[in-house]
Amino acid sequence: MRPIAPEDKALLQAGVGRLSPESAYGRFLTGKPRLTPAELRYLTEIDGCDHMALVVLDADGDLVAVGRLVRDPARPDTAELGIVVADCSQRQGIGRTLAQELVRAMGVARVAGTMLATNRGALRLMRALGPLESGVLSGGVREVVVRVGAPVAAAA
């Protein structure tokens, strides 16, 4: 695991290309076989303060996962979380580890996430960070905000 770098554009593009259509749709909420040059710049040329991203690579140097937090300028104590894990590495705790590391590094009080309403794994990940403060379901998409660092109820 390491911070993303501007030189990771090709690595990121290759990783997105290896995602199943279902995983790509789950992350981007649309079909996304490729990233545009503007998207690659945005996703790799970050400030490391209000926009943080970590990559996980395998032993061959291939992309396994990317996690990012982007601070909300209107609510500086809140950041939007985005994580994608390669299909063959899902359900192994990689996404949760990335999320926890990003939250620790950025030090925000709340994490927001937008996900497909059917993405139970993403909802479990968010609930593992803290209790749900709000959740809105609309048009098959769920938007949630969790308060990090607060005790999580056993039922969550």
PDB file of C-alpha atoms in Angstrom:
ATOM      1  CA  MET A   1       0.000   0.000   0.000  1.00  0.00           C
ATOM      2  CA  ARG A   2       1.293   3.431  -0.947  1.00  0.00           C
ATOM      3  CA  PRO A   3       0.020   6.880  -1.946  1.00  0.00           C
ATOM      4  CA  ILE A   4      -1.065   7.252  -5.546  1.00  0.00           C
ATOM      5  CA  ALA A   5       1.306   9.246  -7.765  1.00  0.00           C
ATOM      6  CA  PRO A   6       0.936  11.150 -11.054  1.00  0.00           C
ATOM      7  CA  GLU A   7       3.023   8.399 -12.693  1.00  0.00           C
ATOM      8  CA  ASP A   8       0.254   5.873 -11.892  1.00  0.00           C
ATOM      9  CA  LYS A   9      -2.009   6.895 -14.789  1.00  0.00           C
ATOM     10  CA  ALA A  10      -1.210   3.794 -16.890  1.00  0.00           C
ATOM     11  CA  LEU A  11      -1.458   1.563 -13.810  1.00  0.00           C
ATOM     12  CA  LEU A  12      -4.884   2.994 -12.988  1.00  0.00           C
ATOM     13  CA  GLN A  13      -6.103   2.696 -16.579  1.00  0.00           C
ATOM     14  CA  ALA A  14      -4.987  -0.949 -16.726  1.00  0.00           C
ATOM     15  CA  GLY A  15      -6.679  -1.684 -13.392  1.00  0.00           C
ATOM     16  CA  VAL A  16      -9.988  -0.210 -14.555  1.00  0.00           C
ATOM     17  CA  GLY A  17      -9.689  -2.247 -17.758  1.00  0.00           C
ATOM     18  CA  ARG A  18      -9.433  -5.468 -15.728  1.00  0.00           C
ATOM     19  CA  LEU A  19     -12.587  -4.798 -13.691  1.00  0.00           C
ATOM     20  CA  SER A  20     -15.663  -6.816 -14.519  1.00  0.00           C
ATOM     21  CA  PRO A  21     -18.513  -4.707 -15.907  1.00  0.00           C
ATOM     22  CA  GLU A  22     -20.348  -5.269 -12.594  1.00  0.00           C
ATOM     23  CA  SER A  23     -17.429  -4.031 -10.481  1.00  0.00           C
ATOM     24  CA  ALA A  24     -16.867  -1.008 -12.719  1.00  0.00           C
ATOM     25  CA  TYR A  25     -20.567  -0.140 -12.547  1.00  0.00           C
ATOM     26  CA  GLY A  26     -20.546  -0.612  -8.776  1.00  0.00           C
ATOM     27  CA  ARG A  27     -17.683   1.871  -8.397  1.00  0.00           C
ATOM     28  CA  PHE A  28     -18.567   4.472 -11.022  1.00  0.00           C
ATOM     29  CA  LEU A  29     -22.381   4.014 -11.101  1.00  0.00           C
ATOM     30  CA  THR A  30     -22.150   3.855 -14.883  1.00  0.00           C
ATOM     31  CA  GLY A  31     -20.442   1.701 -17.487  1.00  0.00           C
ATOM     32  CA  LYS A  32     -16.763   2.680 -17.415  1.00  0.00           C
ATOM     33  CA  PRO A  33     -14.399   0.596 -19.570  1.00  0.00           C
ATOM     34  CA  ARG A  34     -11.788   3.397 -19.690  1.00  0.00           C
ATOM     35  CA  LEU A  35     -10.896   6.594 -17.900  1.00  0.00           C
ATOM     36  CA  THR A  36     -10.507   9.819 -19.860  1.00  0.00           C
ATOM     37  CA  PRO A  37      -7.231  11.796 -19.698  1.00  0.00           C
ATOM     38  CA  ALA A  38      -9.003  14.407 -17.536  1.00  0.00           C
ATOM     39  CA  GLU A  39     -10.238  11.698 -15.135  1.00  0.00           C
ATOM     40  CA  LEU A  40      -6.753  10.191 -14.935  1.00  0.00           C
ATOM     41  CA  ARG A  41      -5.299  13.608 -14.059  1.00  0.00           C
ATOM     42  CA  TYR A  42      -7.939  14.186 -11.384  1.00  0.00           C
ATOM     43  CA  LEU A  43      -7.465  10.717  -9.891  1.00  0.00           C
ATOM     44  CA  THR A  44      -3.643  10.740  -9.809  1.00  0.00           C
ATOM     45  CA  GLU A  45      -2.583  14.375  -9.458  1.00  0.00           C
ATOM     46  CA  ILE A  46      -3.851  14.969  -5.928  1.00  0.00           C
ATOM     47  CA  ASP A  47      -2.853  17.364  -3.157  1.00  0.00           C
ATOM     48  CA  GLY A  48      -2.487  14.740  -0.388  1.00  0.00           C
ATOM     49  CA  CYS A  49      -4.411  16.976   2.038  1.00  0.00           C
ATOM     50  CA  ASP A  50      -7.969  17.528   0.801  1.00  0.00           C
ATOM     51  CA  HIS A  51      -7.732  14.701  -1.740  1.00  0.00           C
ATOM     52  CA  MET A  52      -5.907  11.581  -0.613  1.00  0.00           C
ATOM     53  CA  ALA A  53      -5.612   8.264  -2.432  1.00  0.00           C
ATOM     54  CA  LEU A  54      -3.834   4.993  -1.740  1.00  0.00           C
ATOM     55  CA  VAL A  55      -3.120   2.110  -4.095  1.00  0.00           C
ATOM     56  CA  VAL A  56      -2.536  -1.537  -3.273  1.00  0.00           C
ATOM     57  CA  LEU A  57      -0.301  -3.470  -5.662  1.00  0.00           C
ATOM     58  CA  ASP A  58       0.330  -7.199  -5.936  1.00  0.00           C
ATOM     59  CA  ALA A  59       3.776  -8.824  -6.086  1.00  0.00           C
ATOM     60  CA  ASP A  60       3.874  -8.272  -9.879  1.00  0.00           C
ATOM     61  CA  GLY A  61       3.137  -4.563  -9.497  1.00  0.00           C
ATOM     62  CA  ASP A  62      -0.425  -4.854 -10.796  1.00  0.00           C
ATOM     63  CA  LEU A  63      -3.166  -2.766  -9.249  1.00  0.00           C
ATOM     64  CA  VAL A  64      -5.262  -4.614  -6.664  1.00  0.00           C
ATOM     65  CA  ALA A  65      -7.205  -1.697  -5.156  1.00  0.00           C
ATOM     66  CA  VAL A  66      -7.548   2.069  -4.962  1.00  0.00           C
ATOM     67  CA  GLY A  67      -9.100   4.018  -2.124  1.00  0.00           C
ATOM     68  CA  ARG A  68      -9.611   7.751  -1.920  1.00  0.00           C
ATOM     69  CA  LEU A  69     -11.077  10.437   0.292  1.00  0.00           C
ATOM     70  CA  VAL A  70     -12.006  13.869  -1.065  1.00  0.00           C
ATOM     71  CA  ARG A  71     -12.814  16.549   1.502  1.00  0.00           C
ATOM     72  CA  ASP A  72     -16.104  18.391   1.046  1.00  0.00           C
ATOM     73  CA  PRO A  73     -15.210  22.114   0.749  1.00  0.00           C
ATOM     74  CA  ALA A  74     -18.602  23.078   2.207  1.00  0.00           C
ATOM     75  CA  ARG A  75     -18.135  20.705   5.172  1.00  0.00           C
ATOM     76  CA  PRO A  76     -14.385  20.378   5.919  1.00  0.00           C
ATOM     77  CA  ASP A  77     -15.030  17.723   8.606  1.00  0.00           C
ATOM     78  CA  THR A  78     -16.574  15.432   5.933  1.00  0.00           C
ATOM     79  CA  ALA A  79     -14.956  13.573   3.041  1.00  0.00           C
ATOM     80  CA  GLU A  80     -16.366  11.438   0.231  1.00  0.00           C
ATOM     81  CA  LEU A  81     -14.996   7.883   0.160  1.00  0.00           C
ATOM     82  CA  GLY A  82     -14.398   5.924  -3.028  1.00  0.00           C
ATOM     83  CA  ILE A  83     -12.907   2.432  -3.147  1.00  0.00           C
ATOM     84  CA  VAL A  84     -12.513  -0.160  -5.861  1.00  0.00           C
ATOM     85  CA  VAL A  85     -10.969  -3.599  -5.413  1.00  0.00           C
ATOM     86  CA  ALA A  86     -10.056  -5.975  -8.240  1.00  0.00           C
ATOM     87  CA  ASP A  87     -12.621  -8.724  -8.676  1.00  0.00           C
ATOM     88  CA  CYS A  88     -10.234 -11.511  -7.638  1.00  0.00           C
ATOM     89  CA  SER A  89      -9.313  -9.685  -4.403  1.00  0.00           C
ATOM     90  CA  GLN A  90     -12.752  -8.665  -3.150  1.00  0.00           C
ATOM     91  CA  ARG A  91     -14.092  -9.728   0.270  1.00  0.00           C
ATOM     92  CA  GLN A  92     -10.633 -10.026   1.818  1.00  0.00           C
ATOM     93  CA  GLY A  93     -10.680  -6.843   3.921  1.00  0.00           C
ATOM     94  CA  ILE A  94      -8.592  -4.761   1.509  1.00  0.00           C
ATOM     95  CA  GLY A  95     -11.279  -2.098   1.066  1.00  0.00           C
ATOM     96  CA  ARG A  96     -11.846  -1.820   4.803  1.00  0.00           C
ATOM     97  CA  THR A  97      -8.115  -1.469   5.448  1.00  0.00           C
ATOM     98  CA  LEU A  98      -7.832   1.248   2.786  1.00  0.00           C
ATOM     99  CA  ALA A  99     -10.821   3.124   4.228  1.00  0.00           C
ATOM    100  CA  GLN A 100      -9.493   2.984   7.775  1.00  0.00           C
ATOM    101  CA  GLU A 101      -6.033   4.141   6.708  1.00  0.00           C
ATOM    102  CA  LEU A 102      -7.435   7.042   4.683  1.00  0.00           C
ATOM    103  CA  VAL A 103      -9.729   8.168   7.509  1.00  0.00           C
ATOM    104  CA  ARG A 104      -6.831   8.025   9.970  1.00  0.00           C
ATOM    105  CA  ALA A 105      -4.577  10.020   7.649  1.00  0.00           C
ATOM    106  CA  MET A 106      -7.138  12.726   6.775  1.00  0.00           C
ATOM    107  CA  GLY A 107      -8.622  12.968  10.256  1.00  0.00           C
ATOM    108  CA  VAL A 108     -12.204  13.728   9.241  1.00  0.00           C
ATOM    109  CA  ALA A 109     -15.182  13.319  11.555  1.00  0.00           C
ATOM    110  CA  ARG A 110     -17.583  12.080   8.882  1.00  0.00           C
ATOM    111  CA  VAL A 111     -17.327   9.973   5.755  1.00  0.00           C
ATOM    112  CA  ALA A 112     -19.889  10.135   2.966  1.00  0.00           C
ATOM    113  CA  GLY A 113     -20.426   7.462   0.368  1.00  0.00           C
ATOM    114  CA  THR A 114     -22.600   6.994  -2.706  1.00  0.00           C
ATOM    115  CA  MET A 115     -23.269   3.432  -3.777  1.00  0.00           C
ATOM    116  CA  LEU A 116     -25.738   1.242  -5.586  1.00  0.00           C
ATOM    117  CA  ALA A 117     -28.589   0.356  -3.261  1.00  0.00           C
ATOM    118  CA  THR A 118     -27.778  -3.323  -3.881  1.00  0.00           C
ATOM    119  CA  ASN A 119     -24.089  -2.984  -2.910  1.00  0.00           C
ATOM    120  CA  ARG A 120     -24.215  -4.593   0.535  1.00  0.00           C
ATOM    121  CA  GLY A 121     -20.434  -4.809   0.769  1.00  0.00           C
ATOM    122  CA  ALA A 122     -20.038  -1.047   0.419  1.00  0.00           C
ATOM    123  CA  LEU A 123     -22.708  -0.439   3.045  1.00  0.00           C
ATOM    124  CA  ARG A 124     -20.997  -2.905   5.428  1.00  0.00           C
ATOM    125  CA  LEU A 125     -17.688  -1.114   4.866  1.00  0.00           C
ATOM    126  CA  MET A 126     -19.250   2.263   5.684  1.00  0.00           C
ATOM    127  CA  ARG A 127     -20.929   0.880   8.805  1.00  0.00           C
ATOM    128  CA  ALA A 128     -17.594  -0.561   9.933  1.00  0.00           C
ATOM    129  CA  LEU A 129     -16.196   2.989   9.991  1.00  0.00           C
ATOM    130  CA  GLY A 130     -18.876   4.296  12.333  1.00  0.00           C
ATOM    131  CA  PRO A 131     -22.594   4.629  12.941  1.00  0.00           C
ATOM    132  CA  LEU A 132     -24.860   5.876  10.199  1.00  0.00           C
ATOM    133  CA  GLU A 133     -25.768   9.535  10.646  1.00  0.00           C
ATOM    134  CA  SER A 134     -27.888   9.714   7.535  1.00  0.00           C
ATOM    135  CA  GLY A 135     -28.928   7.572   4.639  1.00  0.00           C
ATOM    136  CA  VAL A 136     -30.977   8.431   1.581  1.00  0.00           C
ATOM    137  CA  LEU A 137     -32.177   5.932  -0.989  1.00  0.00           C
ATOM    138  CA  SER A 138     -33.211   7.308  -4.372  1.00  0.00           C
ATOM    139  CA  GLY A 139     -33.425   5.764  -7.817  1.00  0.00           C
ATOM    140  CA  GLY A 140     -31.401   2.675  -6.906  1.00  0.00           C
ATOM    141  CA  VAL A 141     -28.585   4.707  -5.334  1.00  0.00           C
ATOM    142  CA  ARG A 142     -27.876   4.974  -1.618  1.00  0.00           C
ATOM    143  CA  GLU A 143     -26.101   7.973  -0.117  1.00  0.00           C
ATOM    144  CA  VAL A 144     -24.864   7.561   3.440  1.00  0.00           C
ATOM    145  CA  VAL A 145     -22.858   9.525   5.967  1.00  0.00           C
ATOM    146  CA  VAL A 146     -21.148   7.844   8.911  1.00  0.00           C
ATOM    147  CA  ARG A 147     -19.566   9.413  11.980  1.00  0.00           C
ATOM    148  CA  VAL A 148     -16.091   7.924  12.234  1.00  0.00           C
ATOM    149  CA  GLY A 149     -14.515   7.055  15.542  1.00  0.00           C
ATOM    150  CA  ALA A 150     -17.888   6.767  17.274  1.00  0.00           C
ATOM    151  CA  PRO A 151     -18.897   3.434  18.812  1.00  0.00           C
ATOM    152  CA  VAL A 152     -20.690   1.191  16.332  1.00  0.00           C
ATOM    153  CA  ALA A 153     -23.778  -0.610  17.616  1.00  0.00           C
ATOM    154  CA  ALA A 154     -23.493  -4.396  17.682  1.00  0.00           C
ATOM    155  CA  ALA A 155     -26.383  -4.706  15.212  1.00  0.00           C
ATOM    156  CA  ALA A 156     -24.492  -2.727  12.551  1.00  0.00           C
TER     157      ALA A 156
END
